[in-house]
PDB file of C-alpha atoms in Angstrom:
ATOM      1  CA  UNK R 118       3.351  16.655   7.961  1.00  0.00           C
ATOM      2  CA  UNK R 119       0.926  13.862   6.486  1.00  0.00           C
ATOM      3  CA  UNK R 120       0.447  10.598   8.413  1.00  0.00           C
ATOM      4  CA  UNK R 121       0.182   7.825   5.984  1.00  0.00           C
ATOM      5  CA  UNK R 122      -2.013   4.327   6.412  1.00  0.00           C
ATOM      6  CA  UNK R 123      -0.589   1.707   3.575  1.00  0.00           C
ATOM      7  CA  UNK R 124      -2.401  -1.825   2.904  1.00  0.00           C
ATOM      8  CA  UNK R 125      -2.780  -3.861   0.205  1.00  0.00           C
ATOM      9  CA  UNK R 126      -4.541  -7.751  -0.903  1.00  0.00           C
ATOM     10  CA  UNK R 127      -7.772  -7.051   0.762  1.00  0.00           C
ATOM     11  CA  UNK R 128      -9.341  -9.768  -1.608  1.00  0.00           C
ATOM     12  CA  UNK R 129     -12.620  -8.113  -0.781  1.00  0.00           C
ATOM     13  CA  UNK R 130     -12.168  -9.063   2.650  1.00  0.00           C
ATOM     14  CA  UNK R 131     -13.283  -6.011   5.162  1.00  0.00           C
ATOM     15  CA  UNK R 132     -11.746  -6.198   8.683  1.00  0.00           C
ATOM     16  CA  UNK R 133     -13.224  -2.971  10.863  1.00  0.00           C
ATOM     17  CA  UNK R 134      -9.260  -2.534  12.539  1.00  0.00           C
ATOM     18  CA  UNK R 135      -8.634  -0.926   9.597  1.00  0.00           C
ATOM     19  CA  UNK R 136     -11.021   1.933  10.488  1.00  0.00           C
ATOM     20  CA  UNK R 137      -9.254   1.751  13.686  1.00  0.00           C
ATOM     21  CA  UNK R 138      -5.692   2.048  12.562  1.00  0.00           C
ATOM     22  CA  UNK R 139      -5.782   4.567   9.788  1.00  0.00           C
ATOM     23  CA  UNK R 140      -7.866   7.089  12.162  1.00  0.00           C
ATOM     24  CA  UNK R 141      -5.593  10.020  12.175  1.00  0.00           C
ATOM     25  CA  UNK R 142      -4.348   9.369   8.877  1.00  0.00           C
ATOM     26  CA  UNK R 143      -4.081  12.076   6.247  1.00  0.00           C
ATOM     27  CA  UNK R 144      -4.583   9.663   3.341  1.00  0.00           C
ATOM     28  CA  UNK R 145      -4.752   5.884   2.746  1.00  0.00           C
ATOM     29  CA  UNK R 146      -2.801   4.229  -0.419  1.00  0.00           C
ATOM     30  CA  UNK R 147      -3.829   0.924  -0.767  1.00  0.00           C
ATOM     31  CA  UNK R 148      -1.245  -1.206  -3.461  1.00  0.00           C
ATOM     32  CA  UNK R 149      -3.609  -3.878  -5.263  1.00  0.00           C
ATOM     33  CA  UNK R 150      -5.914  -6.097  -5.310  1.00  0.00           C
ATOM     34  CA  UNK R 151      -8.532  -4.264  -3.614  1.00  0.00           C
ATOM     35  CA  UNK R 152     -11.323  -7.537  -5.159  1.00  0.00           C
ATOM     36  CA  UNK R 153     -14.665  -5.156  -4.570  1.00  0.00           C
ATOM     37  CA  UNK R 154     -14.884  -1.000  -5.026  1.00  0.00           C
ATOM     38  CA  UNK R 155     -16.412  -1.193  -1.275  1.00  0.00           C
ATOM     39  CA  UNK R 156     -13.366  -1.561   0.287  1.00  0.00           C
ATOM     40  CA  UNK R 157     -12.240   1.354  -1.934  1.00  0.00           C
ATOM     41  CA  UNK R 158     -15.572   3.240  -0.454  1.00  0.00           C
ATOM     42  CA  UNK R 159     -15.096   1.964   3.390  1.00  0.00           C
ATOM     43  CA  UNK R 160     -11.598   3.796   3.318  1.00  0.00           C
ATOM     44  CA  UNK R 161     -12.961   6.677   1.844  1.00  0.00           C
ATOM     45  CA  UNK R 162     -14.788   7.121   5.048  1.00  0.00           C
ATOM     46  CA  UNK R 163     -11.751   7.317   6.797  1.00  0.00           C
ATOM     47  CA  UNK R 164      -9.583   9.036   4.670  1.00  0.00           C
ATOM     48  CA  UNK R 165      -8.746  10.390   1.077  1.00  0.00           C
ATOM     49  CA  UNK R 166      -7.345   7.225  -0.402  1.00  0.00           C
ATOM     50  CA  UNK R 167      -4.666   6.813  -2.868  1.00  0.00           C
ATOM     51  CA  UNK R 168      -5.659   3.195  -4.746  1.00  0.00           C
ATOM     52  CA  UNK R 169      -3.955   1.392  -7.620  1.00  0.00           C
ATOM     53  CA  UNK R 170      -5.173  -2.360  -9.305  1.00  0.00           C
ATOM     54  CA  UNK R 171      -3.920  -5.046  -8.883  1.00  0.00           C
ATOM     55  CA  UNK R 172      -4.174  -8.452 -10.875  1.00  0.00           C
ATOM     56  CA  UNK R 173      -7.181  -9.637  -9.167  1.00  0.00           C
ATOM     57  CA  UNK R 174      -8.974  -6.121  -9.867  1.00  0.00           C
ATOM     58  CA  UNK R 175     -12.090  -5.681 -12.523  1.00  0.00           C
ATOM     59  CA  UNK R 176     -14.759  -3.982 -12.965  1.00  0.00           C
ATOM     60  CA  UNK R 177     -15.566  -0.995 -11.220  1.00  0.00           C
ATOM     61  CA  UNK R 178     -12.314  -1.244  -9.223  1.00  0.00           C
ATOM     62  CA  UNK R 179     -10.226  -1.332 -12.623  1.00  0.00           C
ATOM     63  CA  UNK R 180     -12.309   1.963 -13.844  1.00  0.00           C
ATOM     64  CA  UNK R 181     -11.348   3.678 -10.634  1.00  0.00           C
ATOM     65  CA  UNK R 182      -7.803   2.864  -9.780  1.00  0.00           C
ATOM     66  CA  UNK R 183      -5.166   3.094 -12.543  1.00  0.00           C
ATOM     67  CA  UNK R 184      -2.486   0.567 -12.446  1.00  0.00           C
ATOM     68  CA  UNK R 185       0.512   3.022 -11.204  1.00  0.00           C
ATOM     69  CA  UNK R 186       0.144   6.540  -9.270  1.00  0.00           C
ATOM     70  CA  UNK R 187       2.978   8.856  -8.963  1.00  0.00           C
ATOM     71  CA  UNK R 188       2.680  11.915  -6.930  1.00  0.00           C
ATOM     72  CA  UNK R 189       4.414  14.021  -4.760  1.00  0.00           C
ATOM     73  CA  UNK R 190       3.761  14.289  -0.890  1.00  0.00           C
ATOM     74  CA  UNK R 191       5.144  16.918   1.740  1.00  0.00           C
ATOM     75  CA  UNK R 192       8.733  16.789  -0.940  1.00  0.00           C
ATOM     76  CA  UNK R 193       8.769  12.775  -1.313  1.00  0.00           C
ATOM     77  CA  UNK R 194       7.962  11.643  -4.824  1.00  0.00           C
ATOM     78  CA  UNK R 195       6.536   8.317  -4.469  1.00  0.00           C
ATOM     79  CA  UNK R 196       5.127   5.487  -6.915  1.00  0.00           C
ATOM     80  CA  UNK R 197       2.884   3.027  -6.208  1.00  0.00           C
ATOM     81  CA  UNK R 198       1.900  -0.155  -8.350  1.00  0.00           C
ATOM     82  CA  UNK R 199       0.653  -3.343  -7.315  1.00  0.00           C
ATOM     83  CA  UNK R 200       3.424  -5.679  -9.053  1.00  0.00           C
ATOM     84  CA  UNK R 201       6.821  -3.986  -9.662  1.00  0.00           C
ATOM     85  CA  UNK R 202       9.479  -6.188  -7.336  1.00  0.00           C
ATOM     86  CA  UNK R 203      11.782  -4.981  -5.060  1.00  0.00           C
ATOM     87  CA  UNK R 204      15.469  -3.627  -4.431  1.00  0.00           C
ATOM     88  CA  UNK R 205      18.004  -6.546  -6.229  1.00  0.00           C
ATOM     89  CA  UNK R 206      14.377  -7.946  -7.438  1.00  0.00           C
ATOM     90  CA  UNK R 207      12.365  -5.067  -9.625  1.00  0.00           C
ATOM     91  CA  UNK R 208      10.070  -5.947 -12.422  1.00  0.00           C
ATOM     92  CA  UNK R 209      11.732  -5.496 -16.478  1.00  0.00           C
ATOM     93  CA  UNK R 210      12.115  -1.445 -16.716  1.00  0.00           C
ATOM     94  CA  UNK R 211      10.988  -0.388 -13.031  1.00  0.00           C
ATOM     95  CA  UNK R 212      14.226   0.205 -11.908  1.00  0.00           C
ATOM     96  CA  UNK R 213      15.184   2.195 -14.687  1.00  0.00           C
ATOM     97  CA  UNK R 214      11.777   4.336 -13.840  1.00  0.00           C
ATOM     98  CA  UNK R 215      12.631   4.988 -10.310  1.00  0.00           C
ATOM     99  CA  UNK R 216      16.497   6.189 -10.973  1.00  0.00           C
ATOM    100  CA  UNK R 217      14.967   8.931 -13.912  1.00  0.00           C
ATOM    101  CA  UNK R 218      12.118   9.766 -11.870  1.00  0.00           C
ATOM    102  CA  UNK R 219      14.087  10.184  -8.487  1.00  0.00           C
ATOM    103  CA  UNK R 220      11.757   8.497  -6.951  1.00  0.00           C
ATOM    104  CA  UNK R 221      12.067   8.249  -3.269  1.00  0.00           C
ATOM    105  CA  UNK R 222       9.527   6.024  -1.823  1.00  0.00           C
ATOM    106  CA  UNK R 223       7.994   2.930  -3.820  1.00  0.00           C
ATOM    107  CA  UNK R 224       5.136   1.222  -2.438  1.00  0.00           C
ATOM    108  CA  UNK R 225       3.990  -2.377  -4.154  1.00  0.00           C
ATOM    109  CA  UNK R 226       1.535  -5.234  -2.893  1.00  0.00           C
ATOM    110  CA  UNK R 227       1.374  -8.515  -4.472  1.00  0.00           C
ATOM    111  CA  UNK R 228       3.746 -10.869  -3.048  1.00  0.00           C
ATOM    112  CA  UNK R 229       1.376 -10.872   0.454  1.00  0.00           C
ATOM    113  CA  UNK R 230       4.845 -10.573   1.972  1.00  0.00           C
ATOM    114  CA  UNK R 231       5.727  -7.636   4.467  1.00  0.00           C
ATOM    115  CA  UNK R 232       8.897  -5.710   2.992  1.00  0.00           C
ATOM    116  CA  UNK R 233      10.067  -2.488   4.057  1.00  0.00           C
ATOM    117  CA  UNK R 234      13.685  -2.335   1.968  1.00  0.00           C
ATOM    118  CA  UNK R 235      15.772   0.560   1.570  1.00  0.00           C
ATOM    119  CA  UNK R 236      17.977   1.017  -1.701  1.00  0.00           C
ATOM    120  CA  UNK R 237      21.064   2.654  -1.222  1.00  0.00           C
ATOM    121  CA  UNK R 238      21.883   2.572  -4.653  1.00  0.00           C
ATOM    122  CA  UNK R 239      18.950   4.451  -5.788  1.00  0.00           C
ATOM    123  CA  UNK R 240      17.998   6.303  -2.798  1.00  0.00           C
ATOM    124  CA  UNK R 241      14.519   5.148  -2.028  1.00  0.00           C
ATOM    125  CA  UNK R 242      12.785   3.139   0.685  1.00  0.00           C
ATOM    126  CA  UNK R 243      10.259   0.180  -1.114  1.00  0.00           C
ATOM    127  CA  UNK R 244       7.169  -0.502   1.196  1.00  0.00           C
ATOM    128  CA  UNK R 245       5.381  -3.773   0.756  1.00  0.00           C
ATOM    129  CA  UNK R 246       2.654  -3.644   3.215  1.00  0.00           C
ATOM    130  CA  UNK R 247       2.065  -7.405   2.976  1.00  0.00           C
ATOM    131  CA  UNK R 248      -1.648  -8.608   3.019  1.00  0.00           C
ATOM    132  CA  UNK R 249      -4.376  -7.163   4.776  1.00  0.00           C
ATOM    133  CA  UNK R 250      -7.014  -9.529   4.097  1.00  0.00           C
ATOM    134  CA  UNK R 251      -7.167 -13.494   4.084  1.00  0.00           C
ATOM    135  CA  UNK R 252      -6.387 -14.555   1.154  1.00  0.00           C
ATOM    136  CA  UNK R 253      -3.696 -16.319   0.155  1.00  0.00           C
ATOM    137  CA  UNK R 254      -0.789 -18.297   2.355  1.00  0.00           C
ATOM    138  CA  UNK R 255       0.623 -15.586   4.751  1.00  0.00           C
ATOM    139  CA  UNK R 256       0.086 -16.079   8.081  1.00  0.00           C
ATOM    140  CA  UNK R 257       0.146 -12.628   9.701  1.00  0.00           C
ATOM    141  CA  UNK R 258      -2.212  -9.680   7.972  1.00  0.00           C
ATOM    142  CA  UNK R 259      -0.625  -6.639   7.886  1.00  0.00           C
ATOM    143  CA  UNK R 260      -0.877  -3.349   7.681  1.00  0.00           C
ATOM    144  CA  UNK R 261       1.976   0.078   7.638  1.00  0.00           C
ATOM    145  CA  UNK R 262       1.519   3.692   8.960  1.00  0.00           C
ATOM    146  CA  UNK R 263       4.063   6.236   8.450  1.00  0.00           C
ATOM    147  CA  UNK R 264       4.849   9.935   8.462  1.00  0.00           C
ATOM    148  CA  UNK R 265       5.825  12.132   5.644  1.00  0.00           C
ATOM    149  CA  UNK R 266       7.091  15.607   6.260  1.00  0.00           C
ATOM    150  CA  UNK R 267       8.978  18.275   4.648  1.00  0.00           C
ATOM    151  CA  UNK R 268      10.712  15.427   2.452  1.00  0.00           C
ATOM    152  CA  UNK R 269      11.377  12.890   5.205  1.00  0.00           C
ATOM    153  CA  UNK R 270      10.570   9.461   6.103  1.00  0.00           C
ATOM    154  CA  UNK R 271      10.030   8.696   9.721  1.00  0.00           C
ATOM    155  CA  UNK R 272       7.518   6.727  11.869  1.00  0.00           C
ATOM    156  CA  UNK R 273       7.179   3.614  10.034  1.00  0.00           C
ATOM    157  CA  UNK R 274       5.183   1.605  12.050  1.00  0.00           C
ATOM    158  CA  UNK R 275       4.029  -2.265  10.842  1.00  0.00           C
ATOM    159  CA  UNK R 276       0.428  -3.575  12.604  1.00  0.00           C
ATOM    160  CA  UNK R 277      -0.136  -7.183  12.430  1.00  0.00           C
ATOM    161  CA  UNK R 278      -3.536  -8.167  12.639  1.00  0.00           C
ATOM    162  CA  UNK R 279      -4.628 -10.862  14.604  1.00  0.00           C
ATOM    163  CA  UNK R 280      -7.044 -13.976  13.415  1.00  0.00           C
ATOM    164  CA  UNK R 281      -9.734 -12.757  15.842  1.00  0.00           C
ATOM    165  CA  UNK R 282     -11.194 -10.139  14.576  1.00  0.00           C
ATOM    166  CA  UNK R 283     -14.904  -9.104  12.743  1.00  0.00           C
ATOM    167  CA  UNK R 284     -14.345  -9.527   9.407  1.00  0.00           C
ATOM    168  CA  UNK R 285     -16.834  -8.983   6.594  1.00  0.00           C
ATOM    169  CA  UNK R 286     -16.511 -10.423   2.750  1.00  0.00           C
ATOM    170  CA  UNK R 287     -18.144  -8.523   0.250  1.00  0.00           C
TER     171      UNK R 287
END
């Protein structure tokens, strides 16, 4: 069994709930735009982190995440990119990916929009975590935990974060 902590559009912004929320967690994936490598390093702390760019992402963040991860947890093949759509909505040729890859869980930031979609057609569950920092126009940050084991799905649990909290830019 592996507990899960998902995020994604920090936009360098650090918020110390995260710490919080992802203690217990067995790994952290974070979907994009991640704007400095110290977020990347803060999660560290709390767990091993799973980390892809997103458009926003240079430097030293862009030499340590790639731009997709695919890997295999407790029997659940998952992929993880920061722009690649949604069920009825995927980017050109990501749909076509998933089916010959059986992929069964596709997490994706970029839209700063909370979406947790199942498709029936391709058996998978797509988890947009929405936007954990403040960046852009959403109006609720938020993050996802969820549980992984022995090739199931369960748990899914979405955290909204409120304005008040102590949040660091870096």
């Amino acid at each position: 069994m592996k507990r899960i902590g998902i995020l994604s559009d920090t936009h360098s912004c650090w918020d110390e709930r995260y710490r919080k929320h992802f203690a217990g967690c067995d790994e952290i994936w974070h979907a994009g735009d991640l704007g400095d490598i110290t977020i990347l390093e803060r999660l560290e702390e709390i767990a091993p982190v799973r980390a892809v760019r997103g458009n926003i992402d240079h430097g030293d963040v862009a030499r340590r995440c790639p731009e997709v991860q695919e890997f295999e947890v407790e029997g659940v093949k998952v992929w993880m990119t920061h722009i690649g759509g949604y069920p009825d909505r995927y980017s050109p040729g990501v749909k076509k990916l998933l089916a010959e890859k059986r992929i069964r869980l596709m997490i994706s930031g970029h839209s700063h929009i909370l979406k947790v979609i199942p498709d029936h057609e391709l058996h998978l569950l797509h988890v947009n975590p929405g936007a954990a920092g403040h960046h852009g126009w959403q109006k609720v940050r938020t993050l996802v935990r969820l549980v992984i084991d022995e090739g199931d799905i369960s748990d899914l649990e979405v955290i909204e974060l409120s304005p008040n909290s102590q949040i660091t830019y870096i």
